[in-house]
Every structure is written in C-alpha cells, then in structure tokens.
Short mmCIF file of C-alpha atoms in Angstrom, two decimals:
data_model
loop_
_atom_site.label_atom_id
_atom_site.label_comp_id
_atom_site.label_asym_id
_atom_site.label_seq_id
_atom_site.Cartn_x
_atom_site.Cartn_y
_atom_site.Cartn_z
CA MET A 1 139.16 145.49 137.96
CA PRO A 2 141.08 142.14 137.67
CA THR A 3 144.58 141.67 139.16
CA ILE A 4 147.81 139.63 138.44
CA ASP A 5 147.00 135.85 139.94
CA ARG A 6 149.96 133.34 139.02
CA ILE A 7 153.37 133.96 136.95
CA GLU A 8 154.83 131.28 135.36
CA ILE A 9 158.55 131.16 134.59
CA ASP A 10 160.32 128.81 132.58
CA LEU A 11 163.48 128.27 131.34
CA PHE A 12 164.19 126.45 127.44
CA ARG A 13 167.85 125.38 125.84
CA VAL A 14 166.36 125.33 122.37
CA PRO A 15 169.25 123.67 119.64
CA LEU A 16 169.69 125.91 117.03
CA PRO A 17 169.80 123.75 113.49
CA VAL A 18 173.43 124.97 112.44
CA PRO A 19 175.65 125.31 114.42
CA MET A 20 177.14 129.43 114.23
CA GLU A 21 179.73 131.73 114.84
CA ALA A 22 179.99 135.83 115.65
CA SER A 23 183.16 137.27 116.07
CA ALA A 24 181.99 138.65 119.55
CA ALA A 25 180.45 135.21 121.21
CA GLY A 26 182.23 132.61 119.57
CA VAL A 27 180.40 129.26 117.86
CA MET A 28 176.72 128.30 119.57
CA THR A 29 174.61 125.87 119.54
CA ALA A 30 172.14 126.33 121.04
CA PHE A 31 170.67 129.13 123.15
CA ASP A 32 167.67 129.65 126.05
CA MET A 33 165.14 131.20 125.92
CA VAL A 34 162.78 131.81 129.19
CA THR A 35 159.00 132.34 129.32
CA ALA A 36 157.05 134.29 131.69
CA ARG A 37 153.28 133.17 131.59
CA ILE A 38 150.61 135.75 133.33
CA THR A 39 147.61 135.32 134.33
CA CYS A 40 145.12 137.43 136.00
CA SER A 41 142.44 137.43 137.61
CA ASP A 42 139.62 137.44 135.22
CA GLY A 43 141.09 134.33 133.43
CA VAL A 44 143.60 136.22 130.50
CA THR A 45 147.09 135.12 130.17
CA GLY A 46 149.97 137.50 128.05
CA VAL A 47 153.01 135.49 127.31
CA GLY A 48 156.23 136.73 127.30
CA TYR A 49 160.08 135.91 125.98
CA THR A 50 163.56 137.19 125.67
CA VAL A 51 166.64 134.98 124.69
CA CYS A 52 169.96 135.17 125.39
CA HIS A 53 173.33 132.50 124.67
CA ALA A 54 172.74 129.00 126.26
CA GLY A 55 174.24 128.82 129.93
CA GLN A 56 172.35 132.70 131.09
CA GLY A 57 169.24 131.89 131.03
CA SER A 58 168.88 131.13 134.88
CA ALA A 59 170.44 134.17 135.78
CA ILE A 60 167.18 135.51 134.65
CA ALA A 61 164.50 133.85 134.73
CA ALA A 62 165.73 133.81 138.60
CA ILE A 63 165.05 137.41 138.64
CA CYS A 64 161.22 137.45 137.18
CA GLU A 65 160.92 134.68 139.78
CA GLY A 66 162.31 136.65 142.35
CA PRO A 67 162.05 140.02 142.79
CA PHE A 68 159.76 140.85 139.46
CA ARG A 69 157.46 138.20 141.26
CA GLU A 70 157.27 140.15 144.13
CA VAL A 71 156.02 143.46 142.53
CA LEU A 72 153.89 142.20 140.14
CA GLN A 73 151.55 140.01 142.42
CA ASP A 74 147.52 141.20 142.87
CA GLN A 75 148.70 144.77 140.74
CA ASP A 76 146.73 146.15 138.14
CA PRO A 77 148.25 144.96 134.51
CA ASP A 78 147.05 147.09 132.44
CA LEU A 79 149.92 149.69 134.57
CA ILE A 80 152.52 148.73 132.79
CA GLU A 81 154.36 152.05 132.75
CA GLY A 82 154.41 152.14 136.62
CA LEU A 83 155.46 148.37 136.74
CA TRP A 84 157.79 148.73 134.15
CA ARG A 85 159.25 151.08 136.66
CA GLN A 86 158.68 149.21 140.13
CA MET A 87 160.73 146.14 138.78
CA TYR A 88 163.82 148.28 137.23
CA LYS A 89 163.83 150.54 140.98
CA ALA A 90 163.35 147.11 142.31
CA VAL A 91 166.88 145.88 141.02
CA HIS A 92 168.59 148.57 140.37
CA TYR A 93 170.97 149.10 142.49
CA ALA A 94 172.36 145.15 141.49
CA GLY A 95 172.61 146.16 137.44
CA ARG A 96 170.83 149.16 135.00
CA GLY A 97 171.17 146.13 132.06
CA GLY A 98 172.91 142.82 131.62
CA PRO A 99 170.41 140.31 133.26
CA VAL A 100 167.83 142.76 134.83
CA THR A 101 167.08 143.91 131.20
CA PHE A 102 166.72 140.89 129.86
CA ALA A 103 163.92 140.05 132.33
CA LEU A 104 162.32 142.51 132.49
CA ALA A 105 161.61 142.27 128.38
CA ALA A 106 160.09 138.15 129.26
CA VAL A 107 157.88 140.39 132.21
CA ASP A 108 156.95 143.77 130.11
CA VAL A 109 156.15 141.34 126.82
CA ALA A 110 153.36 139.40 128.87
CA LEU A 111 151.39 142.48 130.27
CA TRP A 112 151.89 143.82 126.63
CA ASP A 113 150.25 140.40 125.35
CA MET A 114 147.13 140.07 128.22
CA LYS A 115 146.66 143.88 127.57
CA GLY A 116 146.69 143.12 123.72
CA LYS A 117 143.80 140.33 124.15
CA ARG A 118 142.04 142.19 126.84
CA LEU A 119 141.08 144.54 124.33
CA GLY A 120 140.78 142.26 121.06
CA SER A 121 143.70 144.74 119.39
CA PRO A 122 146.89 142.61 118.00
CA LEU A 123 150.03 144.68 119.75
CA TRP A 124 151.06 146.45 116.58
CA ARG A 125 147.35 148.86 116.52
CA LEU A 126 147.63 148.47 119.93
CA LEU A 127 150.91 150.12 120.39
CA GLY A 128 150.43 153.17 117.40
CA GLY A 129 149.38 151.30 114.67
CA ALA A 130 151.43 152.67 111.66
CA ASN A 131 151.86 150.43 109.25
CA PRO A 132 151.70 146.68 108.94
CA LYS A 133 154.39 145.29 106.50
CA VAL A 134 157.76 146.22 107.54
CA GLN A 135 161.10 145.54 104.79
CA ALA A 136 162.34 142.52 106.09
CA TYR A 137 166.67 140.96 105.76
CA ALA A 138 167.14 137.96 106.28
CA GLY A 139 170.54 138.12 109.94
CA ASN A 140 172.24 135.27 108.50
CA ILE A 141 174.73 134.20 111.45
CA ASP A 142 177.28 132.87 108.69
CA LEU A 143 181.09 133.86 109.70
CA ASN A 144 182.15 130.13 110.77
CA PHE A 145 180.22 129.30 106.38
CA PRO A 146 183.67 128.00 104.19
CA LEU A 147 183.00 130.37 100.99
CA GLU A 148 180.49 127.85 98.88
CA LYS A 149 178.09 127.54 102.18
CA LEU A 150 177.94 131.24 102.53
CA LEU A 151 177.10 131.86 99.56
CA GLU A 152 174.56 129.06 99.30
CA GLY A 153 173.01 130.82 102.92
CA GLY A 154 172.54 134.03 101.27
CA MET A 155 171.22 132.66 97.98
CA ALA A 156 168.65 130.27 100.09
CA SER A 157 166.80 133.12 101.55
CA VAL A 158 166.49 135.26 98.56
CA GLU A 159 164.54 132.17 97.47
CA ALA A 160 162.94 132.37 101.08
CA GLY A 161 161.62 135.74 99.80
CA PHE A 162 163.72 138.81 100.45
CA ARG A 163 165.59 140.87 99.43
CA SER A 164 167.58 142.68 101.98
CA VAL A 165 170.98 140.18 103.34
CA LYS A 166 173.45 140.32 106.11
CA MET A 167 176.54 138.38 107.20
CA ARG A 168 178.96 138.40 109.04
CA LEU A 169 182.52 139.82 109.40
CA GLY A 170 185.34 139.02 111.76
CA ARG A 171 188.31 136.36 110.04
CA PRO A 172 191.60 136.26 110.78
CA THR A 173 192.57 139.16 108.33
CA LEU A 174 190.68 141.81 106.66
CA ALA A 175 192.03 140.54 103.28
CA GLU A 176 189.30 137.45 103.79
CA ASP A 177 186.80 139.33 105.31
CA ILE A 178 186.99 141.59 101.74
CA ALA A 179 187.70 138.89 99.83
CA ARG A 180 184.03 137.27 100.91
CA VAL A 181 182.02 140.44 100.46
CA ALA A 182 183.12 140.79 96.92
CA ALA A 183 181.99 136.76 96.74
CA MET A 184 178.99 137.71 97.58
CA ARG A 185 178.54 141.08 96.15
CA LYS A 186 178.92 139.11 92.15
CA HIS A 187 177.31 136.01 93.79
CA LEU A 188 174.15 137.78 94.56
CA PRO A 189 170.99 139.43 92.58
CA ASP A 190 172.33 143.18 91.36
CA TYR A 191 168.70 144.19 93.68
CA ILE A 192 169.13 142.37 96.47
CA GLU A 193 170.54 144.87 99.25
CA LEU A 194 173.47 143.73 101.33
CA MET A 195 174.65 144.48 105.06
CA ALA A 196 177.63 142.99 107.14
CA ASP A 197 177.90 142.90 111.06
CA ALA A 198 181.56 142.73 111.91
CA ASN A 199 180.34 142.04 116.43
CA GLU A 200 183.17 144.12 117.14
CA ALA A 201 186.14 142.20 115.45
CA TRP A 202 187.88 145.54 115.66
CA ARG A 203 190.00 148.16 116.15
CA VAL A 204 188.67 152.00 115.36
CA ASP A 205 191.90 151.78 112.80
CA GLN A 206 190.85 149.00 112.07
CA ALA A 207 187.04 150.14 111.52
CA ILE A 208 188.48 153.01 109.29
CA ARG A 209 190.47 150.27 107.34
CA ALA A 210 187.77 148.26 107.10
CA MET A 211 185.48 150.58 106.12
CA ILE A 212 187.82 152.01 103.15
CA GLN A 213 187.69 148.62 101.40
CA LEU A 214 183.99 148.32 101.82
CA GLN A 215 183.13 150.88 100.31
CA PRO A 216 182.75 150.02 96.09
CA PHE A 217 180.42 147.34 97.27
CA ASP A 218 177.58 149.76 98.24
CA LEU A 219 177.32 148.04 101.91
CA VAL A 220 173.43 148.79 103.54
CA TRP A 221 175.40 149.89 106.47
CA LEU A 222 178.29 147.91 108.58
CA GLU A 223 176.81 146.50 112.32
CA GLU A 224 179.05 147.12 115.59
CA PRO A 225 182.35 147.51 113.84
CA ILE A 226 184.04 148.40 116.74
CA ALA A 227 183.30 147.12 120.94
CA PRO A 228 179.60 148.96 121.96
CA ASP A 229 180.70 150.98 124.60
CA ASN A 230 182.14 152.85 122.36
CA THR A 231 180.38 155.97 122.42
CA ALA A 232 183.34 158.62 120.84
CA GLY A 233 184.42 155.60 118.35
CA TYR A 234 181.17 155.38 116.57
CA ALA A 235 180.38 159.41 115.90
CA HIS A 236 183.87 159.39 114.45
CA LEU A 237 183.52 156.38 112.48
CA ARG A 238 180.23 158.05 111.53
CA SER A 239 182.25 161.38 110.89
CA LEU A 240 183.91 160.32 108.26
CA GLY A 241 180.85 158.96 105.81
CA LEU A 242 182.14 155.84 104.30
CA VAL A 243 179.64 152.94 105.16
CA PRO A 244 176.60 153.91 106.80
CA VAL A 245 176.96 152.59 110.55
CA ALA A 246 174.54 149.91 112.49
CA LEU A 247 174.16 149.08 116.02
CA GLY A 248 171.96 149.43 119.06
CA GLU A 249 171.54 145.45 120.16
CA ASN A 250 173.94 145.36 122.99
CA HIS A 251 172.05 149.00 124.62
CA HIS A 252 170.40 148.10 127.37
CA THR A 253 168.83 151.16 128.41
CA LEU A 254 167.28 154.48 126.93
CA ALA A 255 169.73 156.54 128.57
CA GLU A 256 172.53 154.34 126.55
CA PHE A 257 170.44 154.80 123.18
CA ALA A 258 170.38 158.73 124.14
CA ALA A 259 174.22 159.63 124.56
CA LEU A 260 174.83 157.36 121.03
CA PHE A 261 171.69 159.53 119.49
CA THR A 262 173.31 162.89 121.00
CA ALA A 263 176.91 161.87 119.85
CA GLY A 264 175.93 161.24 116.31
CA GLY A 265 176.95 158.01 116.67
CA VAL A 266 175.28 155.85 114.16
CA ASP A 267 172.98 156.07 110.95
CA MET A 268 170.85 152.95 111.88
CA PRO A 269 169.47 152.16 115.52
CA GLN A 270 168.77 148.71 116.70
CA PRO A 271 167.44 147.72 119.62
CA ASP A 272 166.53 144.87 120.81
CA LEU A 273 163.52 144.25 122.69
CA THR A 274 164.69 141.33 124.27
CA THR A 275 168.02 143.08 125.56
CA CYS A 276 166.36 146.87 126.61
CA GLY A 277 163.60 145.17 128.73
CA GLY A 278 161.45 144.97 126.47
CA ILE A 279 158.50 146.31 124.35
CA THR A 280 157.86 149.75 126.84
CA PRO A 281 161.78 151.27 126.34
CA PHE A 282 162.24 149.67 122.67
CA MET A 283 158.57 152.08 122.11
CA LYS A 284 161.20 155.04 123.76
CA VAL A 285 164.35 154.64 121.56
CA ALA A 286 161.91 154.32 118.76
CA ARG A 287 160.23 158.27 119.42
CA LEU A 288 164.12 159.23 119.81
CA ALA A 289 165.20 157.48 116.81
CA GLU A 290 162.63 159.26 115.34
CA ALA A 291 162.99 162.61 117.05
CA HIS A 292 167.09 162.68 116.39
CA GLY A 293 166.30 162.52 112.47
CA LEU A 294 166.73 158.22 112.65
CA PRO A 295 164.62 155.61 111.07
CA VAL A 296 164.51 152.59 113.07
CA MET A 297 165.50 148.55 113.16
CA SER A 298 164.87 145.20 114.96
CA HIS A 299 167.77 142.70 115.82
CA GLY A 300 166.69 139.39 116.60
CA ALA A 301 163.01 138.06 118.35
CA HIS A 302 161.37 139.20 114.53
CA ASP A 303 157.91 137.61 115.73
CA LEU A 304 157.97 140.67 118.17
CA HIS A 305 159.40 142.92 116.45
CA ILE A 306 157.66 143.32 113.78
CA HIS A 307 154.53 144.91 116.12
CA CYS A 308 157.12 147.65 116.68
CA LEU A 309 157.67 148.41 113.95
CA GLY A 310 154.30 148.41 112.73
CA ALA A 311 154.12 151.40 115.22
CA ALA A 312 156.60 153.59 114.41
CA PRO A 313 156.83 155.79 111.53
CA ASN A 314 160.79 155.85 111.19
CA ALA A 315 160.37 151.96 110.93
CA GLY A 316 163.19 150.93 108.49
CA TYR A 317 164.12 146.99 108.58
CA LEU A 318 163.12 144.18 110.69
CA GLU A 319 165.90 141.47 111.27
CA TRP A 320 165.00 137.85 110.63
CA HIS A 321 166.73 135.34 112.61
CA ALA A 322 166.57 131.70 111.55
CA PHE A 323 166.70 130.57 115.15
CA GLY A 324 164.54 128.21 115.35
CA LEU A 325 161.73 129.63 117.20
CA ASP A 326 159.35 128.53 114.29
CA GLN A 327 158.83 124.83 114.99
CA TYR A 328 157.98 125.71 118.28
CA MET A 329 154.69 128.24 117.26
CA ALA A 330 152.36 128.11 115.49
CA ASP A 331 151.54 130.39 112.59
CA PRO A 332 155.02 131.64 112.53
CA LEU A 333 155.74 134.73 110.25
CA ALA A 334 156.13 134.92 107.05
CA VAL A 335 157.82 136.69 104.67
CA LYS A 336 156.82 137.42 101.33
CA ASP A 337 159.09 140.14 98.28
CA GLY A 338 160.85 140.61 101.67
CA PHE A 339 158.19 141.93 103.63
CA ALA A 340 156.50 140.43 106.82
CA THR A 341 153.10 141.51 107.64
CA ALA A 342 151.98 142.17 111.58
CA PRO A 343 149.28 139.60 112.22
CA GLU A 344 146.22 140.68 113.16
CA ARG A 345 145.78 138.72 115.95
CA PRO A 346 145.47 140.12 119.54
CA GLY A 347 148.43 140.94 121.22
CA HIS A 348 151.59 139.65 119.66
CA GLY A 349 150.11 136.39 118.63
CA ILE A 350 151.97 133.95 119.13
CA ALA A 351 151.00 130.59 120.23
CA PHE A 352 153.89 128.09 121.74
CA ASP A 353 153.53 124.22 121.87
CA TRP A 354 154.32 123.97 125.44
CA GLU A 355 154.50 120.06 125.27
CA LYS A 356 157.48 120.61 122.78
CA LEU A 357 159.48 123.45 124.68
CA ALA A 358 159.27 120.90 127.87
CA ALA A 359 161.35 118.74 126.40
CA LEU A 360 163.47 121.40 126.37
CA ARG A 361 164.26 121.55 129.66
CA PRO A 362 167.70 122.01 130.92
#
C-alpha cells in the first residue's frame, strides 16, 4: 500500500492581465495561489491549488505546512474522506471556514488528482461521470470599466465562443447600474444570455428596487445582491419571484449550504471548491442541491470545476474566470459554442509550468 511520502507547499502571486473591480473586493491587480504537491511512496504525485485575494495566501500556506502536513505524512492517500475529516478536526477550533477551507481545498484536490492518476481515470469519471460537456459562461469582472470597454468585453466573450455573459453591478447609483445593463442587453445579440453580479452591493430594500428594475432584461440570475450571511434576506428576495437569485462563492461549509437550501434562499447555488474545502465537499453540495431540486453552478477555477460539474447530473453553468492562469499550464481548457468539455487525461489533467510560476513567488 503506497503512503504519502512528500508534501510540497508553494505560494505564488499571479498578476491579473487587467485590473478588475468588484463591489465587495475593490480593485484587484493580482491574486494569490497556494499549491500542494503530494507524492506517494510509489512515486505518483498529485497537484492541488486554491486561490484567494493577494496578501492572504501566506496564512493558507501556513495551515497546509503545519497541521495538515502532520495529518497527512505517511498516511494512505486513498482515504480522502478520512483525511479530510482529520484535517478539518485538527483546525476546527481556529475556524470552520475562511483560510481553513481554502487550505483544505489545495490538499484535497491534490489527493483526488493523485487517485485519478493512479487509476488512470479523469476526475469527472471517477467522481460519477454524468456528462463531460458543460455550459460555460464568461464571468467578467468589469465594474471599473467605462461603458465602452464594458461593451467591448461582452462582445469579446461572445467572439471567444461564449453564449452566456455576466457583468458586474454596484456602481454609485442604481440608475447607472440599470443603464449599463440596458446598454449591454442592447449591445449583445438576442441569443446571448445575460447574468449580473452585484457582489453584495446592497441592503435588502435596495436589492428589491434593483430587482424590480432589472426584470425587463430577462437575466438568467442576479448574483449576491446582499451580504451572503443574510439567509433570511435571500429567502425573502427569492420569495418575491422577481429575478432568479444566485450565490454560494462565499459559503465555506456544507452546513452553510444546508441552511441556505432549507430556507429556500437560492435558485442557482454556486459553490467554489477553492473556498469550501475542495472536491470532497463540493460534490456533497452538488448532491444536496439535487435533493432540493436545484441545479449546481461553479465559481472560478474552471479547469477544476469542469470535473465536478461533469460528474453532477444537475450541472448548470461553469463560470469561466479570465484570471490569467492559462499561461502557466499546458493544454488549458477551451470553450466552443458555449460549452467546455472535461479532458480525458488522468486526474484533473492540469500540468503547471513550475519554472514559469517560480518567478511569481512573493
């Protein structure tokens, strides 16, 4: 039986191709990526990663280097559920979300990648194998763009093969937001779907006003109009039936998703494996959504989420974040006619250019 022999944790600060702004985060010029390379006694190596805002990666890397290393060393790498639970318990008192679940994600993905490589199976098949072809949408972050650049970005996404495009809301006035949505809807071809993300910009009363004024534009969803912790507020907004409600990227635990689903607070759940603890909990959220009659979306990290959604019978949309990671990996995922297809390579199929990444160590 192979055992975990070596654990390598790295931190990189990846510059964004273009500075981007979201209401909750402000202007972003780079992001941190924490990677985990786990090698077994039989020589098989699994690679995992998680991403966060610039300046936050060191705390995540420290958790991986410290308590998680102690849990993993010399253990059976196939016992992914058991190892996940042990790591979670090891740091439970210090936090059940935040840096803890970000750190869990990096290690959990590496373990799944290793298992896929050892079995010679792509993860989407190993996780259940529903349909490798998943509808993708362009998750543009464009709040700071002037109108002309916003419209250019929307059409660039269409020309790149997307049939669904998202834009950001949260400008100083609602009138400006509505005008930008109206301009985008007029600018895009009629067959292109449009989503909007407010990134927690409003109170409940402001969100209601916004949803009323957004109704004529037939949005696929309005994402995070209010703070993600306001479960009762989301249940109220959804009960109005004005615009479908999406959220989930800031939910870090299965319990948080269970509370949201039970309250009836979401139409389009959007877990992110890099924030909720990896592939292991993501798939539990997907099954829980299915039990509640809901689809499951993803947020960010499209090269990993394609496998999770490819294994989920209730897969909805794959979010595509143009954060510039493609230039650091071989054979990046592609989109064609609005869909992305999970690769058949063993594991997640990502091969990083470690020499190129080495220049990005902060």
